Amino acid sequence: MKTLYIVVPCYNEEEVLHETTKRLKEKLDKLIKNKKIKKDSKVLYVNDGSKDNTWAIIEEINKNDKMFTGISLSRNRGHQNALVAGLLTAKEHADIIISMDADLQDDINAIDEMIEKNNNGCDIVYGVRNKREKDSWFKRTTAEGFYKFMKIMGVDVVFNHADYRLTSKRVLDNFADYHEVNLFLRGIFPLIGFKSDIVYYERNERFAGVSKYPLKKMLNFAWDGITSFSVKPIRMVLNIGIIMFVISIIMLIYALTVKILGNTVSGWTFIICSIWMIAGVQMLSLGIIGEYIGKIYSETKARPRFIIEKDLSND
């Protein structure tokens, strides 16, 4: 048997924490009773600088039941950084670690199969949605398009996998060597390697509260994933530059030919359109290059990804 820690990032989750705690306790008690995991297994809540009573509730839960513990970050650092803080804390106490969201959309019953696959030799087990019937057409189309686009960009991601996964301690020991600031965990774990497998589950409706990932955040997250793992956008800029150069040579030859033949005409519309098109391509190219330079700037500063203000895990 192994010690299991379930890492749950929380940002303004006061509406769901009590229900999440109830369901996770039932699941852990059952796993312990069936001798699937050790008695010292726990749930680790990570308070990501919440503005509501999330941390107070975590402290109360910890006081009443030592199966639940938590850490609180000094400020809001974002879901990915909060998750990393929890994973790196949990790996010091556990043999296997499962990460999941607090909103109960991830099917808790999939944990049993994850543990079984780990017992069969898998160091990483990805939780993958088997269908998206409960999503709106827009969300389903954009989400599936995101994974397909990431593949086209050369990023190795598991289709329809978010951050519901099981990892072994040795995976996280190696993950600790990844110091990048611009985090995209869905792309990092496939890079680490080791034997992996997939568990399919049906994603539930959010139990309460509102999503912490509006469209703007999702788009920023997707862009971070692309620019952190793929140089194809830069190569696209190079290809566009080559194409524009070839076109300019052709237009130069055309203009000289027309001049020699004496068939010059006023090409005001053509010139204006060409100027605007070239300027637009240049601005787009500079923007893409600027994104990469900005990421280099963030990485070279090597600032800490998170600061833990309070830690109940060592009590």
mmCIF file of C-alpha atoms in Angstrom:
data_model
loop_
_atom_site.group_PDB
_atom_site.id
_atom_site.type_symbol
_atom_site.label_atom_id
_atom_site.label_comp_id
_atom_site.label_asym_id
_atom_site.label_seq_id
_atom_site.Cartn_x
_atom_site.Cartn_y
_atom_site.Cartn_z
ATOM 1 C CA MET A 1 0.000 0.000 0.000
ATOM 2 C CA LYS A 2 1.030 3.588 -0.662
ATOM 3 C CA THR A 3 0.376 6.952 0.933
ATOM 4 C CA LEU A 4 -1.903 9.080 -1.249
ATOM 5 C CA TYR A 5 -2.192 12.858 -1.167
ATOM 6 C CA ILE A 6 -4.935 14.604 -3.146
ATOM 7 C CA VAL A 7 -3.903 18.170 -4.059
ATOM 8 C CA VAL A 8 -6.784 20.599 -4.543
ATOM 9 C CA PRO A 9 -6.055 24.227 -5.601
ATOM 10 C CA CYS A 10 -8.656 26.646 -4.238
ATOM 11 C CA TYR A 11 -9.467 30.205 -5.214
ATOM 12 C CA ASN A 12 -12.655 31.643 -3.696
ATOM 13 C CA GLU A 13 -14.172 28.191 -3.215
ATOM 14 C CA GLU A 14 -16.054 28.737 0.051
ATOM 15 C CA GLU A 15 -19.318 27.589 -1.555
ATOM 16 C CA VAL A 16 -18.010 24.123 -2.456
ATOM 17 C CA LEU A 17 -15.355 23.290 0.151
ATOM 18 C CA HIS A 18 -17.609 21.592 2.684
ATOM 19 C CA GLU A 19 -19.208 19.360 0.046
ATOM 20 C CA THR A 20 -15.824 18.626 -1.545
ATOM 21 C CA THR A 21 -14.474 17.677 1.883
ATOM 22 C CA LYS A 22 -17.427 15.391 2.559
ATOM 23 C CA ARG A 23 -17.065 13.498 -0.732
ATOM 24 C CA LEU A 24 -13.280 13.206 -0.552
ATOM 25 C CA LYS A 25 -13.446 11.894 3.021
ATOM 26 C CA GLU A 26 -15.937 9.222 1.953
ATOM 27 C CA LYS A 27 -13.641 8.229 -0.906
ATOM 28 C CA LEU A 28 -10.463 8.096 1.212
ATOM 29 C CA ASP A 29 -12.195 6.190 4.020
ATOM 30 C CA LYS A 30 -13.384 3.626 1.509
ATOM 31 C CA LEU A 31 -9.940 3.279 -0.091
ATOM 32 C CA ILE A 32 -8.313 2.865 3.341
ATOM 33 C CA LYS A 33 -10.936 0.313 4.410
ATOM 34 C CA ASN A 34 -10.322 -1.692 1.228
ATOM 35 C CA LYS A 35 -6.564 -1.463 1.868
ATOM 36 C CA LYS A 36 -5.893 0.399 -1.366
ATOM 37 C CA ILE A 37 -3.969 3.195 0.379
ATOM 38 C CA LYS A 38 -2.325 3.777 3.764
ATOM 39 C CA LYS A 39 -4.092 5.351 6.738
ATOM 40 C CA ASP A 40 -1.869 8.435 6.663
ATOM 41 C CA SER A 41 -3.241 9.489 3.241
ATOM 42 C CA LYS A 42 -4.558 13.049 3.136
ATOM 43 C CA VAL A 43 -6.174 15.832 1.152
ATOM 44 C CA LEU A 44 -4.028 18.952 0.706
ATOM 45 C CA TYR A 45 -5.948 22.137 -0.025
ATOM 46 C CA VAL A 46 -3.957 24.997 -1.584
ATOM 47 C CA ASN A 47 -5.378 28.451 -0.901
ATOM 48 C CA ASP A 48 -4.384 30.599 -3.879
ATOM 49 C CA GLY A 49 -4.794 34.007 -2.240
ATOM 50 C CA SER A 50 -8.575 33.720 -1.966
ATOM 51 C CA LYS A 51 -10.539 36.872 -1.124
ATOM 52 C CA ASP A 52 -13.381 35.027 0.621
ATOM 53 C CA ASN A 53 -13.382 32.661 3.629
ATOM 54 C CA THR A 54 -11.676 29.786 1.815
ATOM 55 C CA TRP A 55 -8.605 29.693 4.076
ATOM 56 C CA ALA A 56 -10.667 30.042 7.275
ATOM 57 C CA ILE A 57 -12.744 27.052 6.157
ATOM 58 C CA ILE A 58 -9.601 25.026 5.382
ATOM 59 C CA GLU A 59 -8.238 25.783 8.864
ATOM 60 C CA GLU A 60 -11.551 24.751 10.412
ATOM 61 C CA ILE A 61 -11.641 21.506 8.427
ATOM 62 C CA ASN A 62 -8.040 20.740 9.412
ATOM 63 C CA LYS A 63 -8.843 21.382 13.096
ATOM 64 C CA ASN A 64 -11.756 18.936 13.004
ATOM 65 C CA ASP A 65 -10.159 16.254 10.825
ATOM 66 C CA LYS A 66 -6.415 15.723 10.371
ATOM 67 C CA MET A 67 -7.105 13.821 7.145
ATOM 68 C CA PHE A 68 -7.318 17.299 5.639
ATOM 69 C CA THR A 69 -4.464 19.751 5.607
ATOM 70 C CA GLY A 70 -3.541 22.855 3.648
ATOM 71 C CA ILE A 71 -1.131 25.559 2.643
ATOM 72 C CA SER A 72 -1.884 29.204 1.925
ATOM 73 C CA LEU A 73 0.041 31.240 -0.636
ATOM 74 C CA SER A 74 1.031 34.811 0.203
ATOM 75 C CA ARG A 75 -0.991 36.104 -2.749
ATOM 76 C CA ASN A 76 -2.917 34.907 -5.758
ATOM 77 C CA ARG A 77 -0.446 33.235 -8.123
ATOM 78 C CA GLY A 78 -2.826 31.536 -10.558
ATOM 79 C CA HIS A 79 -4.058 27.965 -10.847
ATOM 80 C CA GLN A 80 -0.872 26.464 -12.309
ATOM 81 C CA ASN A 81 1.448 27.952 -9.680
ATOM 82 C CA ALA A 82 -0.937 26.983 -6.874
ATOM 83 C CA LEU A 83 -1.010 23.448 -8.225
ATOM 84 C CA VAL A 84 2.791 23.305 -8.357
ATOM 85 C CA ALA A 85 2.985 24.549 -4.753
ATOM 86 C CA GLY A 86 0.665 21.740 -3.685
ATOM 87 C CA LEU A 87 2.449 19.047 -5.694
ATOM 88 C CA LEU A 88 5.908 19.971 -4.405
ATOM 89 C CA THR A 89 4.604 20.081 -0.829
ATOM 90 C CA ALA A 90 2.736 16.787 -1.116
ATOM 91 C CA LYS A 91 5.649 14.862 -2.625
ATOM 92 C CA GLU A 92 7.536 15.196 0.679
ATOM 93 C CA HIS A 93 4.817 13.213 2.455
ATOM 94 C CA ALA A 94 3.265 10.892 -0.141
ATOM 95 C CA ASP A 95 4.106 8.055 -2.524
ATOM 96 C CA ILE A 96 1.437 9.001 -5.072
ATOM 97 C CA ILE A 97 -0.266 12.343 -5.618
ATOM 98 C CA ILE A 98 -3.516 13.120 -7.414
ATOM 99 C CA SER A 99 -4.353 16.674 -8.485
ATOM 100 C CA MET A 100 -7.944 17.757 -9.045
ATOM 101 C CA ASP A 101 -10.138 20.866 -8.965
ATOM 102 C CA ALA A 102 -12.252 21.858 -5.974
ATOM 103 C CA ASP A 103 -15.495 22.308 -7.917
ATOM 104 C CA LEU A 104 -16.318 18.555 -8.040
ATOM 105 C CA GLN A 105 -16.394 18.481 -11.824
ATOM 106 C CA ASP A 106 -13.672 15.821 -11.821
ATOM 107 C CA ASP A 107 -15.221 12.409 -11.126
ATOM 108 C CA ILE A 108 -13.888 11.267 -7.743
ATOM 109 C CA ASN A 109 -14.715 7.644 -8.572
ATOM 110 C CA ALA A 110 -11.977 7.666 -11.237
ATOM 111 C CA ILE A 111 -9.430 7.699 -8.391
ATOM 112 C CA ASP A 112 -9.887 3.937 -7.870
ATOM 113 C CA GLU A 113 -8.846 3.125 -11.429
ATOM 114 C CA MET A 114 -5.949 5.596 -11.259
ATOM 115 C CA ILE A 115 -4.562 3.817 -8.197
ATOM 116 C CA GLU A 116 -5.042 0.433 -9.854
ATOM 117 C CA LYS A 117 -3.095 1.547 -12.931
ATOM 118 C CA ASN A 118 -0.358 2.921 -10.683
ATOM 119 C CA ASN A 119 -0.153 -0.434 -8.926
ATOM 120 C CA ASN A 120 0.311 -1.985 -12.366
ATOM 121 C CA GLY A 121 3.414 0.117 -12.970
ATOM 122 C CA CYS A 122 2.204 3.476 -14.318
ATOM 123 C CA ASP A 123 3.947 6.522 -12.858
ATOM 124 C CA ILE A 124 1.526 8.968 -14.501
ATOM 125 C CA VAL A 125 -2.193 8.376 -15.011
ATOM 126 C CA TYR A 126 -4.099 11.053 -16.925
ATOM 127 C CA GLY A 127 -7.771 11.714 -16.270
ATOM 128 C CA VAL A 128 -9.391 12.262 -19.673
ATOM 129 C CA ARG A 129 -12.928 13.382 -20.421
ATOM 130 C CA ASN A 130 -14.766 10.802 -22.494
ATOM 131 C CA LYS A 131 -17.347 13.263 -23.816
ATOM 132 C CA ARG A 132 -18.356 16.920 -23.708
ATOM 133 C CA GLU A 133 -22.128 16.688 -24.053
ATOM 134 C CA LYS A 134 -22.706 18.992 -21.060
ATOM 135 C CA ASP A 135 -20.610 21.769 -22.586
ATOM 136 C CA SER A 136 -22.084 24.465 -24.782
ATOM 137 C CA TRP A 137 -21.361 24.215 -28.505
ATOM 138 C CA PHE A 138 -18.938 27.140 -28.259
ATOM 139 C CA LYS A 139 -17.000 25.724 -25.302
ATOM 140 C CA ARG A 140 -16.873 22.223 -26.784
ATOM 141 C CA THR A 141 -15.673 23.482 -30.170
ATOM 142 C CA THR A 142 -13.043 25.839 -28.762
ATOM 143 C CA ALA A 143 -11.763 23.292 -26.217
ATOM 144 C CA GLU A 144 -11.359 20.485 -28.732
ATOM 145 C CA GLY A 145 -9.918 22.946 -31.250
ATOM 146 C CA PHE A 146 -7.358 23.990 -28.636
ATOM 147 C CA TYR A 147 -6.011 20.452 -28.208
ATOM 148 C CA LYS A 148 -5.905 19.889 -31.969
ATOM 149 C CA PHE A 149 -4.138 23.199 -32.535
ATOM 150 C CA MET A 150 -1.582 22.364 -29.828
ATOM 151 C CA LYS A 151 -0.795 19.124 -31.682
ATOM 152 C CA ILE A 152 -0.359 21.046 -34.925
ATOM 153 C CA MET A 153 2.022 23.405 -33.115
ATOM 154 C CA GLY A 154 4.093 20.412 -32.037
ATOM 155 C CA VAL A 155 3.114 20.429 -28.347
ATOM 156 C CA ASP A 156 2.748 16.947 -26.851
ATOM 157 C CA VAL A 157 -0.517 17.071 -24.888
ATOM 158 C CA VAL A 158 -3.085 14.412 -23.962
ATOM 159 C CA PHE A 159 -6.357 15.133 -25.778
ATOM 160 C CA ASN A 160 -9.162 16.315 -23.452
ATOM 161 C CA HIS A 161 -6.929 16.110 -20.376
ATOM 162 C CA ALA A 162 -6.884 19.043 -17.952
ATOM 163 C CA ASP A 163 -5.060 18.750 -14.613
ATOM 164 C CA TYR A 164 -6.786 15.708 -13.139
ATOM 165 C CA ARG A 165 -3.913 13.229 -12.924
ATOM 166 C CA LEU A 166 -2.023 10.828 -10.706
ATOM 167 C CA THR A 167 1.745 11.113 -10.448
ATOM 168 C CA SER A 168 4.250 9.115 -8.466
ATOM 169 C CA LYS A 169 6.763 10.675 -6.106
ATOM 170 C CA ARG A 170 9.657 9.980 -8.489
ATOM 171 C CA VAL A 171 7.859 11.836 -11.270
ATOM 172 C CA LEU A 172 7.512 14.886 -9.037
ATOM 173 C CA ASP A 173 11.129 14.576 -7.903
ATOM 174 C CA ASN A 174 12.108 14.984 -11.554
ATOM 175 C CA PHE A 175 9.438 17.641 -12.126
ATOM 176 C CA ALA A 176 11.107 19.736 -9.387
ATOM 177 C CA ASP A 177 14.028 20.238 -11.804
ATOM 178 C CA TYR A 178 11.737 22.175 -14.159
ATOM 179 C CA HIS A 179 12.144 25.775 -13.028
ATOM 180 C CA GLU A 180 10.273 27.628 -15.750
ATOM 181 C CA VAL A 181 8.044 30.510 -14.717
ATOM 182 C CA ASN A 182 5.623 30.285 -17.656
ATOM 183 C CA LEU A 183 3.850 27.114 -16.596
ATOM 184 C CA PHE A 184 1.802 24.778 -18.755
ATOM 185 C CA LEU A 185 1.644 21.552 -16.749
ATOM 186 C CA ARG A 186 -0.331 19.669 -19.404
ATOM 187 C CA GLY A 187 2.716 19.958 -21.642
ATOM 188 C CA ILE A 188 5.392 19.395 -18.993
ATOM 189 C CA PHE A 189 4.317 16.013 -17.622
ATOM 190 C CA PRO A 190 4.386 14.231 -21.014
ATOM 191 C CA LEU A 191 7.937 15.586 -21.389
ATOM 192 C CA ILE A 192 9.056 13.965 -18.144
ATOM 193 C CA GLY A 193 8.392 10.505 -19.487
ATOM 194 C CA PHE A 194 7.950 7.300 -17.453
ATOM 195 C CA LYS A 195 5.182 4.791 -18.074
ATOM 196 C CA SER A 196 1.761 6.427 -18.343
ATOM 197 C CA ASP A 197 -1.851 5.505 -19.006
ATOM 198 C CA ILE A 198 -5.291 7.079 -19.297
ATOM 199 C CA VAL A 199 -8.483 6.833 -17.238
ATOM 200 C CA TYR A 200 -11.657 8.050 -18.938
ATOM 201 C CA TYR A 201 -14.369 9.757 -16.910
ATOM 202 C CA GLU A 202 -17.455 11.903 -17.378
ATOM 203 C CA ARG A 203 -16.991 15.472 -16.190
ATOM 204 C CA ASN A 204 -19.798 16.726 -13.939
ATOM 205 C CA GLU A 205 -21.455 20.105 -13.674
ATOM 206 C CA ARG A 206 -19.848 22.517 -11.231
ATOM 207 C CA PHE A 207 -21.371 21.892 -7.770
ATOM 208 C CA ALA A 208 -21.590 25.595 -6.829
ATOM 209 C CA GLY A 209 -20.011 28.953 -7.527
ATOM 210 C CA VAL A 210 -18.704 30.213 -10.842
ATOM 211 C CA SER A 211 -15.849 29.167 -13.084
ATOM 212 C CA LYS A 212 -12.503 30.794 -12.314
ATOM 213 C CA TYR A 213 -11.495 30.423 -15.982
ATOM 214 C CA PRO A 214 -13.463 32.905 -18.139
ATOM 215 C CA LEU A 215 -12.807 33.066 -21.885
ATOM 216 C CA LYS A 216 -10.044 35.673 -21.555
ATOM 217 C CA LYS A 217 -8.082 33.533 -19.070
ATOM 218 C CA MET A 218 -8.577 30.438 -21.214
ATOM 219 C CA LEU A 219 -7.194 32.232 -24.275
ATOM 220 C CA ASN A 220 -4.188 33.498 -22.298
ATOM 221 C CA PHE A 221 -3.624 29.992 -20.940
ATOM 222 C CA ALA A 222 -3.740 28.525 -24.451
ATOM 223 C CA TRP A 223 -1.293 31.131 -25.753
ATOM 224 C CA ASP A 224 1.075 30.419 -22.838
ATOM 225 C CA GLY A 225 0.958 26.734 -23.713
ATOM 226 C CA ILE A 226 1.813 27.363 -27.363
ATOM 227 C CA THR A 227 4.613 29.865 -26.795
ATOM 228 C CA SER A 228 6.131 27.866 -23.916
ATOM 229 C CA PHE A 229 6.462 24.641 -25.892
ATOM 230 C CA SER A 230 6.575 25.498 -29.578
ATOM 231 C CA VAL A 231 8.751 27.699 -31.818
ATOM 232 C CA LYS A 232 6.448 27.196 -34.800
ATOM 233 C CA PRO A 233 4.929 30.707 -34.499
ATOM 234 C CA ILE A 234 8.453 32.140 -34.886
ATOM 235 C CA ARG A 235 9.027 29.916 -37.912
ATOM 236 C CA MET A 236 5.707 31.070 -39.330
ATOM 237 C CA VAL A 237 6.975 34.647 -39.069
ATOM 238 C CA LEU A 238 10.126 33.599 -40.953
ATOM 239 C CA ASN A 239 8.045 31.895 -43.654
ATOM 240 C CA ILE A 240 5.795 34.924 -44.019
ATOM 241 C CA GLY A 241 8.891 37.115 -44.334
ATOM 242 C CA ILE A 242 10.290 34.893 -47.087
ATOM 243 C CA ILE A 243 6.960 34.924 -48.953
ATOM 244 C CA MET A 244 6.701 38.709 -48.668
ATOM 245 C CA PHE A 245 10.289 39.066 -49.945
ATOM 246 C CA VAL A 246 9.542 36.870 -52.979
ATOM 247 C CA ILE A 247 6.386 38.848 -53.705
ATOM 248 C CA SER A 248 8.316 42.124 -53.462
ATOM 249 C CA ILE A 249 10.902 40.839 -55.997
ATOM 250 C CA ILE A 250 8.105 39.823 -58.372
ATOM 251 C CA MET A 251 6.419 43.223 -57.977
ATOM 252 C CA LEU A 252 9.755 44.991 -58.575
ATOM 253 C CA ILE A 253 10.257 43.074 -61.833
ATOM 254 C CA TYR A 254 6.665 43.820 -62.827
ATOM 255 C CA ALA A 255 7.041 47.543 -62.064
ATOM 256 C CA LEU A 256 10.312 47.810 -64.046
ATOM 257 C CA THR A 257 8.786 45.914 -66.980
ATOM 258 C CA VAL A 258 5.764 48.222 -67.057
ATOM 259 C CA LYS A 259 8.052 51.260 -66.827
ATOM 260 C CA ILE A 260 10.235 50.098 -69.730
ATOM 261 C CA LEU A 261 7.203 49.385 -71.892
ATOM 262 C CA GLY A 262 5.810 52.792 -71.121
ATOM 263 C CA ASN A 263 2.541 51.457 -69.736
ATOM 264 C CA THR A 264 2.748 53.082 -66.323
ATOM 265 C CA VAL A 265 -0.598 53.799 -64.691
ATOM 266 C CA SER A 266 -1.532 55.358 -61.401
ATOM 267 C CA GLY A 267 -1.600 52.542 -58.886
ATOM 268 C CA TRP A 268 -2.731 54.469 -55.846
ATOM 269 C CA THR A 269 -5.163 51.810 -54.570
ATOM 270 C CA PHE A 270 -2.656 49.025 -55.104
ATOM 271 C CA ILE A 271 0.117 50.934 -53.331
ATOM 272 C CA ILE A 272 -2.053 51.836 -50.343
ATOM 273 C CA CYS A 273 -3.292 48.250 -49.959
ATOM 274 C CA SER A 274 0.262 46.944 -50.214
ATOM 275 C CA ILE A 275 1.534 49.380 -47.583
ATOM 276 C CA TRP A 276 -1.223 48.471 -45.129
ATOM 277 C CA MET A 277 -0.756 44.759 -45.726
ATOM 278 C CA ILE A 278 3.015 44.875 -45.237
ATOM 279 C CA ALA A 279 2.653 47.071 -42.152
ATOM 280 C CA GLY A 280 0.099 44.666 -40.684
ATOM 281 C CA VAL A 281 2.348 41.667 -41.287
ATOM 282 C CA GLN A 282 5.266 43.500 -39.688
ATOM 283 C CA MET A 283 3.267 44.458 -36.589
ATOM 284 C CA LEU A 284 1.952 40.899 -36.224
ATOM 285 C CA SER A 285 5.460 39.499 -36.606
ATOM 286 C CA LEU A 286 6.904 41.902 -34.050
ATOM 287 C CA GLY A 287 4.085 41.022 -31.654
ATOM 288 C CA ILE A 288 4.805 37.301 -31.860
ATOM 289 C CA ILE A 289 8.545 37.839 -31.453
ATOM 290 C CA GLY A 290 7.815 40.196 -28.546
ATOM 291 C CA GLU A 291 5.843 37.459 -26.777
ATOM 292 C CA TYR A 292 8.844 35.147 -26.895
ATOM 293 C CA ILE A 293 11.198 37.907 -25.743
ATOM 294 C CA GLY A 294 8.819 38.661 -22.864
ATOM 295 C CA LYS A 295 8.890 35.027 -21.780
ATOM 296 C CA ILE A 296 12.689 35.009 -21.935
ATOM 297 C CA TYR A 297 12.655 38.127 -19.733
ATOM 298 C CA SER A 298 10.378 36.438 -17.185
ATOM 299 C CA GLU A 299 12.475 33.274 -17.105
ATOM 300 C CA THR A 300 15.831 35.039 -16.698
ATOM 301 C CA LYS A 301 14.598 36.945 -13.623
ATOM 302 C CA ALA A 302 14.043 33.553 -11.965
ATOM 303 C CA ARG A 303 11.582 34.921 -9.426
ATOM 304 C CA PRO A 304 9.880 32.358 -7.155
ATOM 305 C CA ARG A 305 6.699 30.901 -8.637
ATOM 306 C CA PHE A 306 4.962 30.999 -5.266
ATOM 307 C CA ILE A 307 5.526 31.881 -1.603
ATOM 308 C CA ILE A 308 3.850 29.809 1.096
ATOM 309 C CA GLU A 309 2.558 32.032 3.889
ATOM 310 C CA LYS A 310 0.978 29.339 6.074
ATOM 311 C CA ASP A 311 1.528 25.586 6.132
ATOM 312 C CA LEU A 312 -0.635 23.086 8.006
ATOM 313 C CA SER A 313 0.936 20.031 6.368
ATOM 314 C CA ASN A 314 3.639 19.641 9.008
ATOM 315 C CA ASP A 315 1.286 19.744 11.998
#
